[in-house]
């Protein structure tokens, strides 16, 4: 007979990006009294990663826990961005219920559909939380209706349609069961969790646990995080780890921790139903089963969706290689990329024919860009290529990934957006105007059409737009997408950029660097106004003469340089260009640095084309 642990509830918080998951966790933590009265904890407590705070999004799934009325509530905070959906897929199996957050203005969004489908597949009991009800333009009744429609579409059993709805302002720390009555605290949500989320079921038998997350500490080493499905675990216990190969390896447990607030608490024993973090397992990976060595029963491994975008990571081959980074060799780069696979299970890394080049595949541009930025901050120096969509063949046809693209903007930009999407093989599937000038447009578009789209869209709409995507599947190749980018201005020689040389370059196009910047031959220093690349000498100084200059000639006024972020740099480069990544700089460069090499390569390509024709 199956038993239940009434003293524990395990819940995951899932939602679309920026619908308030982390703010809600803040409110739950603060009102559960896990902090001292005088403790300064700030905002976005769970986003401890510097990149998460900078970008304002959750990147990594995290565990915390609170106590309410003698019941421990384990909370799993998950990312909302589609590129990090692999984080959601691997941690929801630790929960029995979920809080589905929906913005009171935006309503259900693409990632809302994805995370709800994941919750239903894992059999989680949902609680719907309509968040940000204090916003002026909140449309609560309409959003509740849209959410109910989504449940009707995705539910597989009648029980899944029976869910409580609560209304919160996570920022203000209030919750209510009736939007007409203002809430005062989060008590209604705490009560709903205790009433609606089932307690964890306890299976009889020896110890068994699925590893759903990993962490690392310089003192304790690797932490394996997961939910104990049966039995119990204590320090010094001997366990077996069953990996992908199915061969059990024995280890001795060093420490057993449970979560409370922002800390891990060492415990003498943890039993079934609890989410724990254990140390002493040297080679454990996400998806492995930790079991009693006398009963090595492996659980089904976590199934993660396939990557859709790939790019190459290579050893920095520029003339400035090794000047700014601490880790620059192919061995160090390879070691770091393969180490990432241990915690980032949506990622794929492959060796190539070149020992200095590695093929890395992920869920999207942002997924790969976060990895690049993380490595950059860890003092790695390398170069990357332009992201490309991953294709494969089925029945003799080339299949490519296709995504749903949802654009929220003003109706003033409908013409330019329609033209942009059409050029990228996008096909409109829906359009909605709210009558107040706000427009939502939905497209089905190849993933390769989305590379570079986000920055172009924000430029075209003057920042008055939001882009959301969700992966749909693979479909036959939709046809060529012609790049509309102009040629580049390429440095003709090495040196230091000066005002006079940059002023001459600005007569040809837009420059990317300031005076005093070190450049090398083949480095991209600007965007040409014409379709072809142009070599310019930005280090050229004005020749001295004995003729007095006029006053207007003394102070040359340069147009401010155009600076690209990492994501914009990845979007900008063409197939014959690379982005040089160092801890201090992000530089754009040609694959072939000298003019002679580029000219020879162009002629060779033309000859090959003639032979093929």
XYZ file of C-alpha atoms in Angstrom:
613
model
C 0.000 0.000 0.000
C 1.413 3.388 -1.044
C 2.006 5.943 1.714
C 2.326 9.743 1.650
C 4.465 12.250 3.539
C 2.034 14.865 4.817
C 4.866 17.050 6.210
C 6.271 17.901 2.720
C 5.045 19.544 -0.501
C 7.227 19.732 -3.628
C 6.281 22.431 -6.161
C 7.826 23.923 -9.305
C 7.165 27.517 -10.327
C 6.754 27.709 -14.093
C 5.842 30.549 -16.444
C 6.777 32.514 -19.532
C 9.795 34.835 -19.220
C 9.225 38.025 -17.157
C 5.868 36.954 -15.713
C 7.214 37.291 -12.157
C 8.412 33.842 -10.999
C 11.486 35.058 -9.134
C 9.574 37.982 -7.573
C 6.955 35.522 -6.333
C 9.649 33.334 -4.745
C 11.013 36.504 -3.072
C 7.606 37.164 -1.501
C 7.182 33.548 -0.365
C 10.649 33.491 1.228
C 10.223 36.819 3.012
C 6.751 36.013 4.397
C 7.695 32.516 5.563
C 10.119 34.052 8.092
C 13.192 32.146 6.872
C 15.249 35.354 7.230
C 16.115 37.268 10.394
C 14.114 40.444 11.044
C 17.175 42.636 10.410
C 18.615 40.587 7.506
C 19.118 42.540 4.269
C 18.164 40.219 1.401
C 17.212 42.660 -1.390
C 15.206 41.774 -4.491
C 15.360 38.826 -6.942
C 16.918 36.724 -4.180
C 17.059 33.530 -6.251
C 18.874 35.169 -9.191
C 22.318 34.900 -7.580
C 24.161 34.624 -10.905
C 25.539 38.009 -12.090
C 24.347 37.330 -15.651
C 20.816 36.626 -14.401
C 20.684 39.956 -12.605
C 22.093 41.845 -15.588
C 19.705 40.329 -18.127
C 16.727 40.174 -15.784
C 15.958 36.527 -16.579
C 16.351 33.229 -14.732
C 18.904 31.024 -16.511
C 19.430 28.137 -14.074
C 16.799 26.164 -12.168
C 17.300 26.497 -8.387
C 15.997 24.924 -5.199
C 14.816 26.579 -2.017
C 12.385 25.663 0.772
C 10.101 27.326 3.328
C 8.060 26.184 6.338
C 4.346 26.904 6.708
C 2.112 25.503 9.438
C 4.597 22.696 10.142
C 4.789 21.646 6.472
C 8.012 22.008 4.501
C 7.411 23.385 0.996
C 10.294 22.627 -1.389
C 10.255 25.194 -4.239
C 11.958 24.805 -7.617
C 12.396 28.119 -9.476
C 12.666 27.493 -13.236
C 13.686 29.644 -16.236
C 10.986 31.145 -18.441
C 12.940 31.767 -21.646
C 12.423 29.170 -24.398
C 16.193 28.782 -24.923
C 16.516 27.389 -21.372
C 13.537 25.035 -21.562
C 15.935 22.118 -20.991
C 16.254 23.373 -17.389
C 12.477 22.972 -16.970
C 12.411 19.509 -18.572
C 14.952 18.085 -16.148
C 13.702 19.498 -12.825
C 9.906 19.132 -12.988
C 10.217 15.432 -12.117
C 11.175 16.492 -8.556
C 7.758 18.130 -8.025
C 4.191 16.927 -7.399
C 2.511 20.233 -8.241
C 3.257 23.511 -9.975
C 2.392 27.184 -9.733
C 1.644 28.357 -13.283
C 2.192 32.132 -13.357
C 0.372 34.165 -16.015
C 0.829 37.911 -16.517
C -2.485 39.793 -16.051
C -1.792 41.878 -19.167
C 0.067 39.561 -21.551
C -1.936 36.429 -20.741
C -0.739 32.943 -21.767
C 2.384 33.194 -23.943
C 4.331 30.582 -25.996
C 6.447 29.367 -23.072
C 3.309 29.162 -20.888
C 2.019 26.504 -23.270
C 5.374 24.645 -23.216
C 5.758 24.545 -19.426
C 2.094 23.574 -18.891
C 2.470 20.683 -21.345
C 5.584 19.564 -19.442
C 3.671 19.734 -16.151
C 0.801 17.650 -17.531
C 3.168 15.039 -18.963
C 4.760 14.621 -15.510
C 1.336 14.468 -13.820
C 1.780 17.663 -11.772
C -1.259 19.278 -10.128
C -1.392 22.934 -11.253
C -2.344 26.076 -9.341
C -2.929 29.047 -11.657
C -1.581 32.360 -10.363
C -2.621 35.510 -12.244
C 0.244 37.881 -11.403
C 0.733 41.669 -11.657
C -2.950 42.414 -11.001
C -1.929 45.889 -9.788
C -1.002 46.983 -13.322
C -3.199 49.723 -14.765
C -4.006 47.865 -17.978
C -4.626 44.473 -16.322
C -7.319 42.395 -18.093
C -7.866 39.763 -15.405
C -11.164 38.207 -16.554
C -9.952 37.883 -20.155
C -6.624 36.330 -19.092
C -8.420 33.786 -16.850
C -10.634 32.844 -19.815
C -7.602 32.450 -22.122
C -5.849 30.303 -19.488
C -8.906 28.061 -19.195
C -8.896 27.663 -22.989
C -5.232 26.626 -22.811
C -6.040 24.007 -20.150
C -8.876 22.626 -22.283
C -6.484 22.333 -25.206
C -3.622 20.625 -23.333
C -5.280 18.606 -20.537
C -5.262 14.819 -20.921
C -7.448 13.956 -17.902
C -10.512 15.589 -16.319
C -8.630 16.069 -13.012
C -6.227 18.448 -14.751
C -9.126 20.819 -15.480
C -9.893 21.175 -11.773
C -7.469 23.861 -10.626
C -7.626 26.789 -8.189
C -7.018 30.339 -9.480
C -5.343 32.969 -7.295
C -4.510 36.603 -7.996
C -1.219 38.123 -6.879
C 0.976 41.159 -6.968
C 4.319 39.451 -6.354
C 6.126 42.787 -6.194
C 3.844 43.956 -3.366
C 3.765 40.514 -1.718
C -0.018 40.153 -1.777
C -2.392 37.379 -2.873
C -6.181 37.107 -2.991
C -8.775 34.578 -4.112
C -11.022 37.371 -5.423
C -9.535 40.115 -7.653
C -12.179 42.550 -6.382
C -10.808 42.199 -2.830
C -7.306 43.536 -2.242
C -4.896 41.044 -0.710
C -2.740 41.757 2.325
C -0.200 38.899 2.289
C 0.656 35.531 0.684
C -1.376 33.372 3.107
C -4.033 32.395 0.485
C -1.252 31.015 -1.741
C 0.357 29.100 1.137
C -3.048 27.588 1.959
C -3.715 26.693 -1.686
C -0.360 24.859 -1.886
C -1.202 22.796 1.201
C -4.726 22.039 -0.048
C -4.119 21.446 -3.788
C -0.592 20.038 -4.134
C -0.559 16.331 -3.203
C 2.015 15.183 -0.643
C 4.866 13.095 -2.090
C 4.096 9.399 -2.495
C 6.481 7.039 -0.723
C 7.518 3.868 -2.548
C 8.584 0.921 -0.417
C 12.062 -0.471 -0.928
C 15.754 0.408 -0.624
C 17.209 3.835 -1.467
C 16.638 5.243 -4.977
C 17.078 8.797 -6.326
C 17.185 10.472 -9.753
C 19.852 13.202 -10.168
C 18.035 16.231 -11.616
C 20.562 18.989 -10.960
C 24.246 19.493 -10.132
C 26.107 22.145 -8.189
C 29.745 22.663 -7.253
C 31.603 23.983 -4.217
C 35.375 24.497 -3.884
C 35.364 22.773 -0.487
C 32.733 20.043 -0.818
C 33.164 19.331 -4.536
C 30.214 18.208 -6.639
C 26.657 18.208 -5.268
C 24.091 15.834 -6.782
C 20.576 17.224 -6.311
C 17.417 15.159 -6.635
C 14.313 13.813 -4.947
C 14.538 10.643 -2.865
C 11.944 8.305 -4.387
C 12.251 5.504 -1.869
C 14.281 4.491 1.185
C 16.585 6.886 3.022
C 20.151 8.197 2.768
C 22.762 8.981 5.451
C 26.391 10.163 5.425
C 28.852 7.263 5.023
C 26.251 5.120 3.201
C 27.567 3.117 0.238
C 25.572 3.767 -2.930
C 25.827 2.892 -6.624
C 25.555 5.434 -9.450
C 24.046 4.073 -12.688
C 25.032 6.248 -15.653
C 24.032 6.252 -19.327
C 26.065 3.079 -19.950
C 24.063 1.150 -17.330
C 27.132 0.099 -15.333
C 26.823 0.830 -11.570
C 29.798 2.477 -9.805
C 30.076 2.405 -6.007
C 30.764 5.494 -3.858
C 30.572 6.470 -0.221
C 28.315 9.425 0.628
C 30.202 12.260 2.357
C 27.375 14.613 3.349
C 23.595 14.838 2.974
C 21.958 18.269 2.787
C 18.370 19.521 2.565
C 17.277 23.008 1.517
C 15.868 25.779 3.702
C 15.697 29.362 2.517
C 18.900 30.199 0.654
C 21.049 27.703 2.534
C 21.758 23.987 2.597
C 21.386 22.302 5.970
C 23.438 19.212 6.787
C 21.224 16.369 8.077
C 21.898 12.979 9.639
C 19.306 11.264 7.438
C 16.893 12.140 4.622
C 14.030 9.880 3.598
C 11.697 9.430 0.616
C 9.791 12.493 -0.563
C 12.543 14.955 0.394
C 14.675 16.913 -2.110
C 18.313 16.457 -1.117
C 21.808 17.447 -2.154
C 24.530 14.825 -1.594
C 28.316 14.882 -1.950
C 30.903 12.175 -2.511
C 29.821 11.102 -6.009
C 32.790 11.932 -8.241
C 31.472 11.054 -11.698
C 27.720 11.627 -11.345
C 25.787 13.350 -14.182
C 22.267 14.701 -14.586
C 19.880 11.851 -15.380
C 21.891 9.241 -13.433
C 20.173 7.044 -10.818
C 21.681 6.763 -7.326
C 20.628 3.478 -5.664
C 21.330 0.923 -2.999
C 24.181 -1.207 -4.461
C 22.311 -4.422 -3.572
C 19.301 -3.311 -5.645
C 20.663 -1.434 -8.715
C 17.306 -0.503 -10.303
C 17.869 2.279 -12.864
C 15.140 4.864 -13.489
C 14.305 6.005 -17.058
C 16.722 8.775 -18.035
C 15.484 12.329 -18.501
C 14.470 12.951 -22.124
C 15.517 16.383 -23.401
C 14.525 18.011 -26.696
C 17.182 18.187 -29.398
C 19.248 21.348 -30.076
C 18.256 23.590 -33.001
C 21.253 25.930 -33.438
C 24.973 25.235 -33.796
C 28.205 27.254 -33.973
C 31.924 26.605 -33.721
C 34.187 27.482 -30.786
C 37.853 27.700 -31.743
C 41.222 28.708 -30.350
C 41.782 32.429 -30.870
C 43.864 32.770 -34.036
C 44.127 36.566 -34.163
C 47.418 38.497 -33.818
C 46.242 39.550 -30.326
C 45.837 35.938 -29.136
C 46.933 35.291 -25.549
C 47.166 38.940 -24.528
C 43.972 39.227 -22.474
C 42.815 35.707 -21.541
C 44.093 33.248 -18.959
C 42.870 30.077 -20.715
C 43.718 30.119 -24.424
C 44.774 26.618 -25.510
C 42.682 23.988 -27.300
C 43.085 21.611 -24.340
C 41.693 24.183 -21.898
C 38.856 25.136 -24.269
C 37.892 21.507 -24.879
C 38.014 20.683 -21.173
C 35.750 23.640 -20.329
C 33.175 22.836 -23.046
C 32.919 19.170 -22.054
C 32.643 20.177 -18.390
C 29.611 22.303 -19.331
C 27.861 19.142 -20.565
C 27.670 17.882 -16.992
C 25.209 20.604 -15.944
C 23.840 21.881 -19.264
C 22.104 18.833 -20.692
C 20.455 20.728 -23.583
C 23.950 21.349 -24.975
C 25.931 19.146 -27.376
C 29.708 19.363 -27.999
C 31.555 17.556 -30.795
C 35.204 17.400 -31.807
C 35.895 18.321 -35.443
C 38.634 17.425 -37.945
C 40.657 20.310 -36.509
C 42.021 19.880 -32.965
C 41.509 23.621 -32.394
C 37.821 23.707 -33.368
C 34.709 22.371 -31.584
C 31.107 22.219 -32.776
C 28.664 23.328 -30.053
C 24.875 22.943 -30.433
C 22.160 24.454 -28.242
C 18.499 25.414 -27.974
C 18.895 28.877 -29.481
C 21.096 31.935 -29.907
C 20.609 33.095 -26.307
C 21.418 29.628 -24.941
C 24.789 29.712 -26.740
C 25.399 33.416 -26.011
C 25.034 32.820 -22.246
C 27.647 30.044 -22.456
C 30.010 32.357 -24.378
C 29.547 35.210 -21.895
C 30.013 32.867 -18.905
C 33.271 31.503 -20.319
C 34.448 35.010 -21.155
C 33.978 36.051 -17.526
C 35.931 32.993 -16.437
C 39.002 34.328 -18.325
C 38.682 32.138 -21.429
C 39.819 33.492 -24.796
C 38.483 31.977 -28.034
C 36.656 32.756 -31.282
C 33.158 31.788 -32.443
C 31.380 31.536 -35.783
C 27.915 32.734 -36.783
C 25.089 30.543 -35.381
C 23.433 28.227 -37.934
C 20.233 26.177 -37.815
C 20.734 22.400 -37.508
C 19.247 20.461 -40.429
C 18.912 16.745 -41.164
C 17.577 14.494 -43.930
C 14.345 12.476 -43.863
C 13.281 10.381 -46.861
C 15.665 12.298 -49.108
C 14.325 15.715 -47.998
C 16.280 18.315 -46.020
C 14.406 19.070 -42.776
C 15.004 22.227 -40.747
C 13.762 23.454 -37.344
C 10.697 25.696 -37.439
C 9.476 27.994 -34.671
C 6.408 29.975 -33.765
C 7.248 33.686 -33.655
C 5.015 36.002 -31.616
C 5.565 39.748 -31.994
C 3.913 42.335 -29.735
C 4.287 45.895 -30.984
C 2.427 49.001 -32.183
C 0.297 48.964 -35.348
C 2.511 51.743 -36.815
C 5.169 49.136 -37.594
C 2.992 46.536 -39.340
C 4.462 47.281 -42.798
C 8.137 47.022 -41.905
C 7.568 43.888 -39.752
C 5.594 42.135 -42.501
C 8.405 42.845 -44.970
C 11.109 41.638 -42.534
C 9.281 38.374 -41.772
C 8.519 37.665 -45.453
C 12.205 38.042 -46.402
C 13.049 35.436 -43.742
C 10.491 32.892 -45.049
C 8.024 33.718 -42.254
C 4.349 32.900 -42.853
C 1.724 34.783 -40.853
C -0.663 32.519 -38.929
C -2.559 35.075 -36.828
C -2.872 38.800 -36.141
C -4.771 40.562 -33.367
C -5.335 44.295 -32.801
C -6.735 45.333 -29.405
C -8.255 48.529 -30.822
C -5.839 50.718 -28.850
C -2.987 50.553 -31.336
C -1.362 47.429 -29.839
C -0.726 44.604 -32.276
C 0.130 40.924 -31.865
C 1.404 39.096 -34.954
C 2.137 35.361 -35.083
C 4.324 33.663 -37.693
C 5.648 30.232 -38.499
C 9.290 30.802 -39.416
C 12.464 28.697 -39.923
C 14.945 28.938 -37.039
C 17.615 30.254 -39.444
C 15.263 33.157 -40.255
C 15.351 34.137 -36.573
C 19.145 34.489 -36.464
C 19.692 38.237 -36.312
C 15.950 38.932 -36.284
C 15.640 40.145 -32.698
C 18.061 43.081 -33.000
C 16.661 44.051 -36.436
C 13.108 43.959 -35.017
C 13.978 46.149 -32.024
C 15.703 48.634 -34.317
C 12.757 48.725 -36.748
C 10.216 49.222 -33.930
C 12.415 51.720 -32.024
C 12.375 49.419 -29.011
C 8.556 49.318 -28.893
C 8.254 45.568 -29.336
C 8.637 42.184 -27.674
C 9.812 39.019 -29.458
C 8.853 35.526 -28.268
C 9.493 32.178 -29.928
C 8.787 28.529 -29.265
C 10.072 25.463 -31.100
C 7.438 23.683 -33.201
C 9.374 20.858 -34.872
C 11.164 20.004 -38.113
C 9.684 20.749 -41.546
C 11.001 20.584 -45.134
C 13.547 23.248 -46.085
C 11.654 26.479 -46.853
C 14.088 28.021 -49.371
C 16.984 30.464 -49.388
C 17.067 33.521 -47.125
C 19.006 36.366 -48.737
C 21.069 38.487 -46.357
C 20.450 42.206 -46.635
C 23.606 43.197 -44.778
C 26.096 45.560 -46.438
C 29.805 44.865 -46.698
C 32.264 45.695 -43.939
C 35.143 48.097 -43.412
C 38.227 45.969 -42.741
C 41.468 47.249 -41.207
C 44.213 47.246 -43.859
C 47.124 47.292 -41.402
C 47.945 46.869 -37.711
C 48.373 49.779 -35.346
C 46.388 52.212 -33.234
C 43.243 53.817 -34.683
C 43.479 57.604 -34.902
C 40.899 60.329 -35.430
C 42.123 61.243 -38.926
C 41.971 57.630 -40.177
C 38.553 57.040 -38.597
C 37.229 60.262 -40.104
C 38.230 59.017 -43.570
C 36.581 55.640 -42.822
C 33.348 57.384 -41.770
C 33.078 58.833 -45.277
C 32.628 55.197 -46.441
C 30.248 53.972 -43.737
C 29.691 53.493 -39.975
C 32.653 52.772 -37.689
C 32.656 50.360 -34.716
C 35.768 51.565 -32.845
C 37.023 54.690 -31.081
C 40.364 56.519 -31.486
C 43.112 54.798 -29.499
C 41.797 51.277 -30.197
C 44.432 48.673 -31.094
C 43.620 47.045 -34.457
C 45.161 44.333 -36.627
C 44.941 43.564 -40.335
C 41.676 41.760 -41.080
C 39.823 43.170 -38.062
C 36.344 44.515 -38.897
C 36.227 48.195 -37.912
C 32.956 49.297 -39.517
C 30.028 48.738 -41.854
C 30.420 49.768 -45.489
C 27.619 51.715 -47.198
C 28.041 49.431 -50.223
C 27.496 45.637 -50.544
C 31.214 44.803 -50.834
C 33.961 44.723 -48.207
C 36.426 47.612 -48.236
C 39.931 47.746 -46.738
C 40.547 51.017 -44.851
C 43.555 52.352 -42.970
C 42.187 53.662 -39.664
C 45.757 54.110 -38.351
C 46.623 56.706 -41.020
C 47.711 60.029 -39.553
C 47.514 63.394 -41.254
C 50.767 64.372 -42.925
C 52.445 67.459 -41.487
C 52.880 70.411 -43.862
C 54.072 73.980 -43.483
C 50.619 75.248 -44.446
C 48.565 76.526 -41.538
C 45.252 74.646 -41.088
C 42.014 76.577 -40.852
C 40.184 76.527 -37.496
C 37.538 74.117 -38.837
C 40.298 71.636 -39.661
C 41.789 71.574 -36.167
C 39.031 69.696 -34.285
C 37.673 66.787 -36.330
C 34.275 65.682 -35.040
C 33.683 61.940 -35.315
C 30.287 60.266 -35.322
C 30.075 58.095 -32.147
C 31.131 54.496 -32.811
C 28.436 51.826 -33.081
C 29.000 49.303 -30.269
C 27.632 45.748 -30.488
C 26.673 43.503 -27.590
C 27.718 39.848 -27.722
C 24.335 38.731 -29.138
C 24.385 41.535 -31.720
C 27.924 40.556 -32.761
C 26.820 36.932 -33.253
C 23.884 38.129 -35.362
C 25.977 40.574 -37.399
C 28.821 38.422 -38.721
C 28.670 36.585 -42.054
C 29.883 33.053 -42.794
C 33.409 34.290 -43.657
C 33.738 36.196 -40.366
C 34.325 35.378 -36.690
C 33.811 36.981 -33.286
C 36.948 37.120 -31.139
C 36.008 36.693 -27.463
C 38.361 37.790 -24.674
C 37.728 38.787 -21.028
C 38.247 42.454 -21.971
C 37.019 42.792 -25.557
C 34.654 41.483 -28.212
C 36.166 41.991 -31.665
C 34.848 41.198 -35.137
C 37.280 39.828 -37.710
C 37.551 38.119 -41.078
C 38.403 34.394 -41.087
C 41.207 35.180 -43.559
C 43.057 38.201 -42.249
C 45.073 39.431 -45.239
C 43.669 40.934 -48.445
C 45.674 38.465 -50.562
C 44.221 35.450 -48.730
C 40.679 36.753 -49.156
C 41.224 37.500 -52.854
C 42.648 33.990 -53.488
C 39.747 32.397 -51.601
C 37.225 34.400 -53.636
C 38.802 33.362 -56.946
C 38.938 29.714 -55.849
C 35.242 29.893 -54.977
C 34.383 31.415 -58.340
C 36.331 28.703 -60.199
C 34.605 25.989 -58.161
C 31.249 27.551 -59.030
C 32.100 27.599 -62.741
C 33.118 23.915 -62.658
C 29.922 22.999 -60.826
C 27.890 24.957 -63.423
